[in-house]
Amino acid sequence: MSAPTYAFKGPSAPPSSFPTASSLRIGIVHARWNTECIAPLVKGAVQAMKKAGVKEENIVVESVPGSWELPAGTQRLITAGQVQASSNVDDLMGATSLLDDGGNADASSQSSSKASRAAFDAVISIGVLIKGSTMHFEYIAQSCCEGLMRVGLDTGTPVILGVLTCLTEEQALQRSGVGEGAGVHNHGEDWGTAAVEMAEKCNRWG
Ligand code: DLZ
């Protein structure tokens, strides 16, 4: 038997149901570099969370310039303790940034009614890094991934690593579910499901 040209590696089946999904609040922070990939990844994550039972109004989408900014943006979103109205999924690229306006009155009134809980049960950090001809890729990729791990451990809020580190544009597009043929899979869907699973489990484990 000849070896497959592309082997999809992914998680095995998630839990069959998420009993507390309808009360979960999940944040997404995405970079704006490589938006051709970012947009479908964010949509994939949102769709998977809604399929698992998360309410659209409990999903907050924010953006930062590039992947380098993801750790700081994710940390700020978690620690600001603010809940904003959900961004429209079809208008993801126009989402306003919580980081730009420093929060607003609506956010504080919402968070006060939920004071006993953190603002977010999980946050997904989404970026797409594509290797170029300099060392930029290596520095940003490593710092970004290490930073996101640190934010998750330091804050105790599950942070889902939604960062593609691709050697070519084709790899990035395939993993964003864009295009045709073998190997096309939207990794954003896996990140959405992982966020729901980790949010539920970490809430249960305390
Ligand atoms: C500068 C840069 C480069 C070269 N490539 C990417 C990339 O492929 N993906 C990405 O998300 N961001 C990239 N950036 C931008 C940096 O992450 C960062 O936004 C800028 O250096 C400003 O701090």
PDB file of C-alpha atoms and ligand atoms in Angstrom:
ATOM      1  CA  MET A   1       0.000   0.000   0.000  1.00  0.00           C
ATOM      2  CA  SER A   2       1.421   3.377  -0.936  1.00  0.00           C
ATOM      3  CA  ALA A   3       1.890   5.983   1.773  1.00  0.00           C
ATOM      4  CA  PRO A   4      -0.700   8.784   1.813  1.00  0.00           C
ATOM      5  CA  THR A   5       0.573  12.100   0.521  1.00  0.00           C
ATOM      6  CA  TYR A   6      -0.999  13.874   3.475  1.00  0.00           C
ATOM      7  CA  ALA A   7      -1.882  12.444   6.849  1.00  0.00           C
ATOM      8  CA  PHE A   8      -4.411  14.394   8.834  1.00  0.00           C
ATOM      9  CA  LYS A   9      -3.568  14.312  12.499  1.00  0.00           C
ATOM     10  CA  GLY A  10      -6.236  15.526  14.849  1.00  0.00           C
ATOM     11  CA  PRO A  11      -7.892  14.965  18.187  1.00  0.00           C
ATOM     12  CA  SER A  12      -9.998  11.881  18.797  1.00  0.00           C
ATOM     13  CA  ALA A  13     -13.712  12.377  19.410  1.00  0.00           C
ATOM     14  CA  PRO A  14     -14.554  15.004  22.046  1.00  0.00           C
ATOM     15  CA  PRO A  15     -17.119  14.305  24.795  1.00  0.00           C
ATOM     16  CA  SER A  16     -20.488  13.487  23.214  1.00  0.00           C
ATOM     17  CA  SER A  17     -22.217  16.328  25.037  1.00  0.00           C
ATOM     18  CA  PHE A  18     -21.387  19.508  26.927  1.00  0.00           C
ATOM     19  CA  PRO A  19     -24.027  19.875  29.644  1.00  0.00           C
ATOM     20  CA  THR A  20     -23.034  23.384  30.775  1.00  0.00           C
ATOM     21  CA  ALA A  21     -22.215  24.841  27.352  1.00  0.00           C
ATOM     22  CA  SER A  22     -25.173  27.224  27.293  1.00  0.00           C
ATOM     23  CA  SER A  23     -23.801  29.106  30.304  1.00  0.00           C
ATOM     24  CA  LEU A  24     -20.180  29.275  29.139  1.00  0.00           C
ATOM     25  CA  ARG A  25     -18.571  32.540  28.046  1.00  0.00           C
ATOM     26  CA  ILE A  26     -15.703  32.219  25.617  1.00  0.00           C
ATOM     27  CA  GLY A  27     -13.399  34.857  24.177  1.00  0.00           C
ATOM     28  CA  ILE A  28     -11.562  34.805  20.891  1.00  0.00           C
ATOM     29  CA  VAL A  29      -8.556  37.055  20.273  1.00  0.00           C
ATOM     30  CA  HIS A  30      -7.324  36.930  16.698  1.00  0.00           C
ATOM     31  CA  ALA A  31      -4.446  38.527  14.843  1.00  0.00           C
ATOM     32  CA  ARG A  32      -5.158  40.442  11.627  1.00  0.00           C
ATOM     33  CA  TRP A  33      -2.197  39.192   9.613  1.00  0.00           C
ATOM     34  CA  ASN A  34      -3.150  36.673   6.899  1.00  0.00           C
ATOM     35  CA  THR A  35      -6.860  37.384   7.130  1.00  0.00           C
ATOM     36  CA  GLU A  36      -7.635  34.990   4.281  1.00  0.00           C
ATOM     37  CA  CYS A  37      -6.931  32.256   6.804  1.00  0.00           C
ATOM     38  CA  ILE A  38      -7.893  34.076   9.987  1.00  0.00           C
ATOM     39  CA  ALA A  39     -11.504  34.723   8.930  1.00  0.00           C
ATOM     40  CA  PRO A  40     -12.409  31.066   8.240  1.00  0.00           C
ATOM     41  CA  LEU A  41     -10.530  29.912  11.336  1.00  0.00           C
ATOM     42  CA  VAL A  42     -12.479  32.292  13.559  1.00  0.00           C
ATOM     43  CA  LYS A  43     -15.732  31.293  11.903  1.00  0.00           C
ATOM     44  CA  GLY A  44     -14.889  27.619  12.305  1.00  0.00           C
ATOM     45  CA  ALA A  45     -14.211  28.104  16.009  1.00  0.00           C
ATOM     46  CA  VAL A  46     -17.447  30.032  16.519  1.00  0.00           C
ATOM     47  CA  GLN A  47     -19.498  27.462  14.612  1.00  0.00           C
ATOM     48  CA  ALA A  48     -18.036  24.559  16.607  1.00  0.00           C
ATOM     49  CA  MET A  49     -18.791  26.311  19.885  1.00  0.00           C
ATOM     50  CA  LYS A  50     -22.358  27.046  18.834  1.00  0.00           C
ATOM     51  CA  LYS A  51     -22.773  23.440  17.739  1.00  0.00           C
ATOM     52  CA  ALA A  52     -21.590  22.367  21.208  1.00  0.00           C
ATOM     53  CA  GLY A  53     -24.282  24.555  22.777  1.00  0.00           C
ATOM     54  CA  VAL A  54     -22.509  27.850  23.489  1.00  0.00           C
ATOM     55  CA  LYS A  55     -24.788  30.848  22.908  1.00  0.00           C
ATOM     56  CA  GLU A  56     -23.628  33.307  20.260  1.00  0.00           C
ATOM     57  CA  GLU A  57     -24.123  36.213  22.654  1.00  0.00           C
ATOM     58  CA  ASN A  58     -21.660  34.574  25.033  1.00  0.00           C
ATOM     59  CA  ILE A  59     -18.882  34.562  22.447  1.00  0.00           C
ATOM     60  CA  VAL A  60     -16.728  37.693  22.323  1.00  0.00           C
ATOM     61  CA  VAL A  61     -14.421  38.301  19.367  1.00  0.00           C
ATOM     62  CA  GLU A  62     -11.571  40.816  19.580  1.00  0.00           C
ATOM     63  CA  SER A  63      -8.548  41.500  17.401  1.00  0.00           C
ATOM     64  CA  VAL A  64      -4.909  42.503  17.732  1.00  0.00           C
ATOM     65  CA  PRO A  65      -2.486  43.504  14.935  1.00  0.00           C
ATOM     66  CA  GLY A  66      -0.357  40.363  14.684  1.00  0.00           C
ATOM     67  CA  SER A  67       0.494  37.114  16.425  1.00  0.00           C
ATOM     68  CA  TRP A  68       3.217  38.818  18.432  1.00  0.00           C
ATOM     69  CA  GLU A  69       0.457  40.743  20.230  1.00  0.00           C
ATOM     70  CA  LEU A  70      -1.646  37.658  20.995  1.00  0.00           C
ATOM     71  CA  PRO A  71      -0.207  36.864  24.461  1.00  0.00           C
ATOM     72  CA  ALA A  72      -0.663  40.434  25.734  1.00  0.00           C
ATOM     73  CA  GLY A  73      -4.103  40.720  24.149  1.00  0.00           C
ATOM     74  CA  THR A  74      -5.216  37.390  25.572  1.00  0.00           C
ATOM     75  CA  GLN A  75      -3.933  38.246  29.027  1.00  0.00           C
ATOM     76  CA  ARG A  76      -5.666  41.619  28.968  1.00  0.00           C
ATOM     77  CA  LEU A  77      -8.948  40.152  27.811  1.00  0.00           C
ATOM     78  CA  ILE A  78      -8.844  37.624  30.636  1.00  0.00           C
ATOM     79  CA  THR A  79      -7.738  39.942  33.416  1.00  0.00           C
ATOM     80  CA  ALA A  80      -9.825  42.960  32.421  1.00  0.00           C
ATOM     81  CA  GLY A  81     -12.800  40.967  33.688  1.00  0.00           C
ATOM     82  CA  GLN A  82     -15.080  42.607  31.181  1.00  0.00           C
ATOM     83  CA  VAL A  83     -17.774  41.063  29.046  1.00  0.00           C
ATOM     84  CA  GLN A  84     -18.777  42.846  25.876  1.00  0.00           C
ATOM     85  CA  ALA A  85     -21.619  42.124  23.506  1.00  0.00           C
ATOM     86  CA  SER A  86     -20.771  39.448  20.994  1.00  0.00           C
ATOM     87  CA  SER A  87     -19.308  40.591  17.698  1.00  0.00           C
ATOM     88  CA  ASN A  88     -21.210  39.687  14.590  1.00  0.00           C
ATOM     89  CA  VAL A  89     -19.625  36.587  13.133  1.00  0.00           C
ATOM     90  CA  ASP A  90     -20.085  37.922   9.601  1.00  0.00           C
ATOM     91  CA  ASP A  91     -18.285  41.124  10.477  1.00  0.00           C
ATOM     92  CA  LEU A  92     -15.297  39.658  12.240  1.00  0.00           C
ATOM     93  CA  MET A  93     -12.726  41.870  10.644  1.00  0.00           C
ATOM     94  CA  GLY A  94     -14.605  44.969  11.774  1.00  0.00           C
ATOM     95  CA  ALA A  95     -14.634  43.933  15.422  1.00  0.00           C
ATOM     96  CA  THR A  96     -13.708  46.714  17.792  1.00  0.00           C
ATOM     97  CA  SER A  97     -10.902  46.064  20.176  1.00  0.00           C
ATOM     98  CA  LEU A  98     -11.344  45.893  23.904  1.00  0.00           C
ATOM     99  CA  LEU A  99      -7.676  46.763  24.084  1.00  0.00           C
ATOM    100  CA  ASP A 100      -8.144  50.019  22.219  1.00  0.00           C
ATOM    101  CA  ASP A 101     -10.937  51.562  24.230  1.00  0.00           C
ATOM    102  CA  GLY A 102      -9.896  50.294  27.631  1.00  0.00           C
ATOM    103  CA  GLY A 103     -13.286  48.756  28.278  1.00  0.00           C
ATOM    104  CA  ASN A 104     -16.685  50.436  28.544  1.00  0.00           C
ATOM    105  CA  ALA A 105     -19.560  50.996  30.912  1.00  0.00           C
ATOM    106  CA  ASP A 106     -21.652  48.203  29.434  1.00  0.00           C
ATOM    107  CA  ALA A 107     -18.875  45.781  30.168  1.00  0.00           C
ATOM    108  CA  SER A 108     -18.602  46.710  33.827  1.00  0.00           C
ATOM    109  CA  SER A 109     -22.350  46.434  34.382  1.00  0.00           C
ATOM    110  CA  GLN A 110     -22.385  42.988  32.811  1.00  0.00           C
ATOM    111  CA  SER A 111     -19.419  41.782  34.803  1.00  0.00           C
ATOM    112  CA  SER A 112     -20.866  43.033  38.087  1.00  0.00           C
ATOM    113  CA  SER A 113     -23.873  40.753  37.710  1.00  0.00           C
ATOM    114  CA  LYS A 114     -21.480  37.847  37.237  1.00  0.00           C
ATOM    115  CA  ALA A 115     -18.964  38.883  39.844  1.00  0.00           C
ATOM    116  CA  SER A 116     -18.512  35.399  41.231  1.00  0.00           C
ATOM    117  CA  ARG A 117     -17.026  34.134  37.975  1.00  0.00           C
ATOM    118  CA  ALA A 118     -14.170  35.114  35.744  1.00  0.00           C
ATOM    119  CA  ALA A 119     -15.356  36.954  32.642  1.00  0.00           C
ATOM    120  CA  PHE A 120     -14.339  34.104  30.371  1.00  0.00           C
ATOM    121  CA  ASP A 121     -14.368  30.365  30.908  1.00  0.00           C
ATOM    122  CA  ALA A 122     -11.801  29.971  28.119  1.00  0.00           C
ATOM    123  CA  VAL A 123     -10.098  32.082  25.474  1.00  0.00           C
ATOM    124  CA  ILE A 124      -8.985  30.998  22.008  1.00  0.00           C
ATOM    125  CA  SER A 125      -5.969  32.877  20.610  1.00  0.00           C
ATOM    126  CA  ILE A 126      -5.873  32.706  16.820  1.00  0.00           C
ATOM    127  CA  GLY A 127      -2.993  33.697  14.560  1.00  0.00           C
ATOM    128  CA  VAL A 128      -1.419  32.530  11.320  1.00  0.00           C
ATOM    129  CA  LEU A 129       2.335  32.731  10.886  1.00  0.00           C
ATOM    130  CA  ILE A 130       3.798  31.952   7.498  1.00  0.00           C
ATOM    131  CA  LYS A 131       7.530  31.494   7.137  1.00  0.00           C
ATOM    132  CA  GLY A 132       9.297  34.157   5.110  1.00  0.00           C
ATOM    133  CA  SER A 133      12.896  34.667   4.127  1.00  0.00           C
ATOM    134  CA  THR A 134      14.077  36.101   7.447  1.00  0.00           C
ATOM    135  CA  MET A 135      14.165  34.885  11.045  1.00  0.00           C
ATOM    136  CA  HIS A 136      10.978  36.797  11.967  1.00  0.00           C
ATOM    137  CA  PHE A 137       8.831  33.687  11.812  1.00  0.00           C
ATOM    138  CA  GLU A 138      10.941  31.743  14.284  1.00  0.00           C
ATOM    139  CA  TYR A 139      11.102  34.527  16.843  1.00  0.00           C
ATOM    140  CA  ILE A 140       7.400  35.369  16.696  1.00  0.00           C
ATOM    141  CA  ALA A 141       6.234  31.751  16.657  1.00  0.00           C
ATOM    142  CA  GLN A 142       8.259  30.693  19.664  1.00  0.00           C
ATOM    143  CA  SER A 143       7.544  33.798  21.731  1.00  0.00           C
ATOM    144  CA  CYS A 144       3.860  33.723  20.888  1.00  0.00           C
ATOM    145  CA  CYS A 145       3.378  30.074  21.820  1.00  0.00           C
ATOM    146  CA  GLU A 146       5.416  30.366  25.023  1.00  0.00           C
ATOM    147  CA  GLY A 147       3.584  33.564  25.933  1.00  0.00           C
ATOM    148  CA  LEU A 148       0.177  31.978  25.442  1.00  0.00           C
ATOM    149  CA  MET A 149       1.123  28.986  27.580  1.00  0.00           C
ATOM    150  CA  ARG A 150       2.266  31.364  30.294  1.00  0.00           C
ATOM    151  CA  VAL A 151      -0.948  33.389  30.162  1.00  0.00           C
ATOM    152  CA  GLY A 152      -3.022  30.232  30.558  1.00  0.00           C
ATOM    153  CA  LEU A 153      -1.014  28.968  33.508  1.00  0.00           C
ATOM    154  CA  ASP A 154      -0.668  32.362  35.208  1.00  0.00           C
ATOM    155  CA  THR A 155      -4.342  33.304  34.951  1.00  0.00           C
ATOM    156  CA  GLY A 156      -5.837  29.832  35.434  1.00  0.00           C
ATOM    157  CA  THR A 157      -8.145  30.435  32.470  1.00  0.00           C
ATOM    158  CA  PRO A 158      -7.811  27.841  29.723  1.00  0.00           C
ATOM    159  CA  VAL A 159      -6.073  29.362  26.703  1.00  0.00           C
ATOM    160  CA  ILE A 160      -6.464  27.429  23.463  1.00  0.00           C
ATOM    161  CA  LEU A 161      -3.496  27.622  21.099  1.00  0.00           C
ATOM    162  CA  GLY A 162      -5.027  28.622  17.797  1.00  0.00           C
ATOM    163  CA  VAL A 163      -1.784  29.562  16.117  1.00  0.00           C
ATOM    164  CA  LEU A 164      -0.812  28.017  12.796  1.00  0.00           C
ATOM    165  CA  THR A 165       2.928  28.070  12.142  1.00  0.00           C
ATOM    166  CA  CYS A 166       3.168  27.169   8.471  1.00  0.00           C
ATOM    167  CA  LEU A 167       6.045  26.821   6.078  1.00  0.00           C
ATOM    168  CA  THR A 168       3.961  27.794   3.043  1.00  0.00           C
ATOM    169  CA  GLU A 169       0.775  29.707   2.205  1.00  0.00           C
ATOM    170  CA  GLU A 170      -0.706  26.483   0.880  1.00  0.00           C
ATOM    171  CA  GLN A 171      -0.241  24.787   4.253  1.00  0.00           C
ATOM    172  CA  ALA A 172      -1.939  27.709   5.980  1.00  0.00           C
ATOM    173  CA  LEU A 173      -4.899  27.695   3.590  1.00  0.00           C
ATOM    174  CA  GLN A 174      -5.345  23.919   3.911  1.00  0.00           C
ATOM    175  CA  ARG A 175      -5.410  24.130   7.694  1.00  0.00           C
ATOM    176  CA  SER A 176      -7.902  26.964   7.537  1.00  0.00           C
ATOM    177  CA  GLY A 177     -10.307  24.778   5.583  1.00  0.00           C
ATOM    178  CA  VAL A 178      -9.873  26.879   2.465  1.00  0.00           C
ATOM    179  CA  GLY A 179      -9.459  25.264  -0.917  1.00  0.00           C
ATOM    180  CA  GLU A 180     -10.076  21.764  -2.169  1.00  0.00           C
ATOM    181  CA  GLY A 181      -8.541  18.340  -1.978  1.00  0.00           C
ATOM    182  CA  ALA A 182      -6.956  16.043   0.555  1.00  0.00           C
ATOM    183  CA  GLY A 183      -5.738  17.576   3.753  1.00  0.00           C
ATOM    184  CA  VAL A 184      -8.153  20.486   3.850  1.00  0.00           C
ATOM    185  CA  HIS A 185      -9.450  20.823   7.368  1.00  0.00           C
ATOM    186  CA  ASN A 186     -10.529  23.860   9.343  1.00  0.00           C
ATOM    187  CA  HIS A 187      -8.498  23.714  12.537  1.00  0.00           C
ATOM    188  CA  GLY A 188     -10.640  26.474  13.990  1.00  0.00           C
ATOM    189  CA  GLU A 189     -13.366  23.876  14.545  1.00  0.00           C
ATOM    190  CA  ASP A 190     -11.031  21.791  16.704  1.00  0.00           C
ATOM    191  CA  TRP A 191     -10.055  24.888  18.698  1.00  0.00           C
ATOM    192  CA  GLY A 192     -13.708  25.747  19.308  1.00  0.00           C
ATOM    193  CA  THR A 193     -14.465  22.274  20.614  1.00  0.00           C
ATOM    194  CA  ALA A 194     -11.289  22.244  22.716  1.00  0.00           C
ATOM    195  CA  ALA A 195     -12.308  25.551  24.298  1.00  0.00           C
ATOM    196  CA  VAL A 196     -15.708  24.192  25.329  1.00  0.00           C
ATOM    197  CA  GLU A 197     -14.201  20.988  26.699  1.00  0.00           C
ATOM    198  CA  MET A 198     -11.494  22.795  28.679  1.00  0.00           C
ATOM    199  CA  ALA A 199     -13.915  25.433  29.958  1.00  0.00           C
ATOM    200  CA  GLU A 200     -16.287  22.776  31.288  1.00  0.00           C
ATOM    201  CA  LYS A 201     -13.541  20.637  32.769  1.00  0.00           C
ATOM    202  CA  CYS A 202     -11.671  23.483  34.434  1.00  0.00           C
ATOM    203  CA  ASN A 203     -14.920  24.835  35.908  1.00  0.00           C
ATOM    204  CA  ARG A 204     -15.648  21.359  37.278  1.00  0.00           C
ATOM    205  CA  TRP A 205     -12.142  20.762  38.576  1.00  0.00           C
ATOM    206  CA  GLY A 206     -12.077  24.194  40.244  1.00  0.00           C
TER     207      GLY A 206
HETATM  208  C1  DLZ B   1       5.941  41.258  11.262  1.00  0.00           C
HETATM  209  C2  DLZ B   1       5.121  40.033  11.030  1.00  0.00           C
HETATM  210  C3  DLZ B   1       5.513  39.094  10.076  1.00  0.00           C
HETATM  211  C4  DLZ B   1       6.749  39.248   9.263  1.00  0.00           C
HETATM  212  N1  DLZ B   1       4.759  38.016   9.822  1.00  0.00           N
HETATM  213  C5  DLZ B   1       3.629  37.813  10.533  1.00  0.00           C
HETATM  214  C6  DLZ B   1       2.826  36.669  10.297  1.00  0.00           C
HETATM  215  O1  DLZ B   1       3.081  35.834   9.415  1.00  0.00           O
HETATM  216  N2  DLZ B   1       1.723  36.509  11.070  1.00  0.00           N
HETATM  217  C7  DLZ B   1       1.364  37.384  12.058  1.00  0.00           C
HETATM  218  O2  DLZ B   1       0.355  37.155  12.749  1.00  0.00           O
HETATM  219  N3  DLZ B   1       2.112  38.491  12.276  1.00  0.00           N
HETATM  220  C8  DLZ B   1       3.210  38.737  11.537  1.00  0.00           C
HETATM  221  N4  DLZ B   1       3.959  39.857  11.744  1.00  0.00           N
HETATM  222  C9  DLZ B   1       3.450  40.910  12.670  1.00  0.00           C
HETATM  223  C10 DLZ B   1       3.862  40.718  14.133  1.00  0.00           C
HETATM  224  O3  DLZ B   1       3.153  39.638  14.711  1.00  0.00           O
HETATM  225  C11 DLZ B   1       3.561  41.997  14.945  1.00  0.00           C
HETATM  226  O4  DLZ B   1       2.221  42.362  14.772  1.00  0.00           O
HETATM  227  C12 DLZ B   1       4.431  43.178  14.522  1.00  0.00           C
HETATM  228  O5  DLZ B   1       5.788  42.845  14.579  1.00  0.00           O
HETATM  229  C13 DLZ B   1       4.185  44.402  15.461  1.00  0.00           C
HETATM  230  O6  DLZ B   1       4.570  44.087  16.802  1.00  0.00           O
END
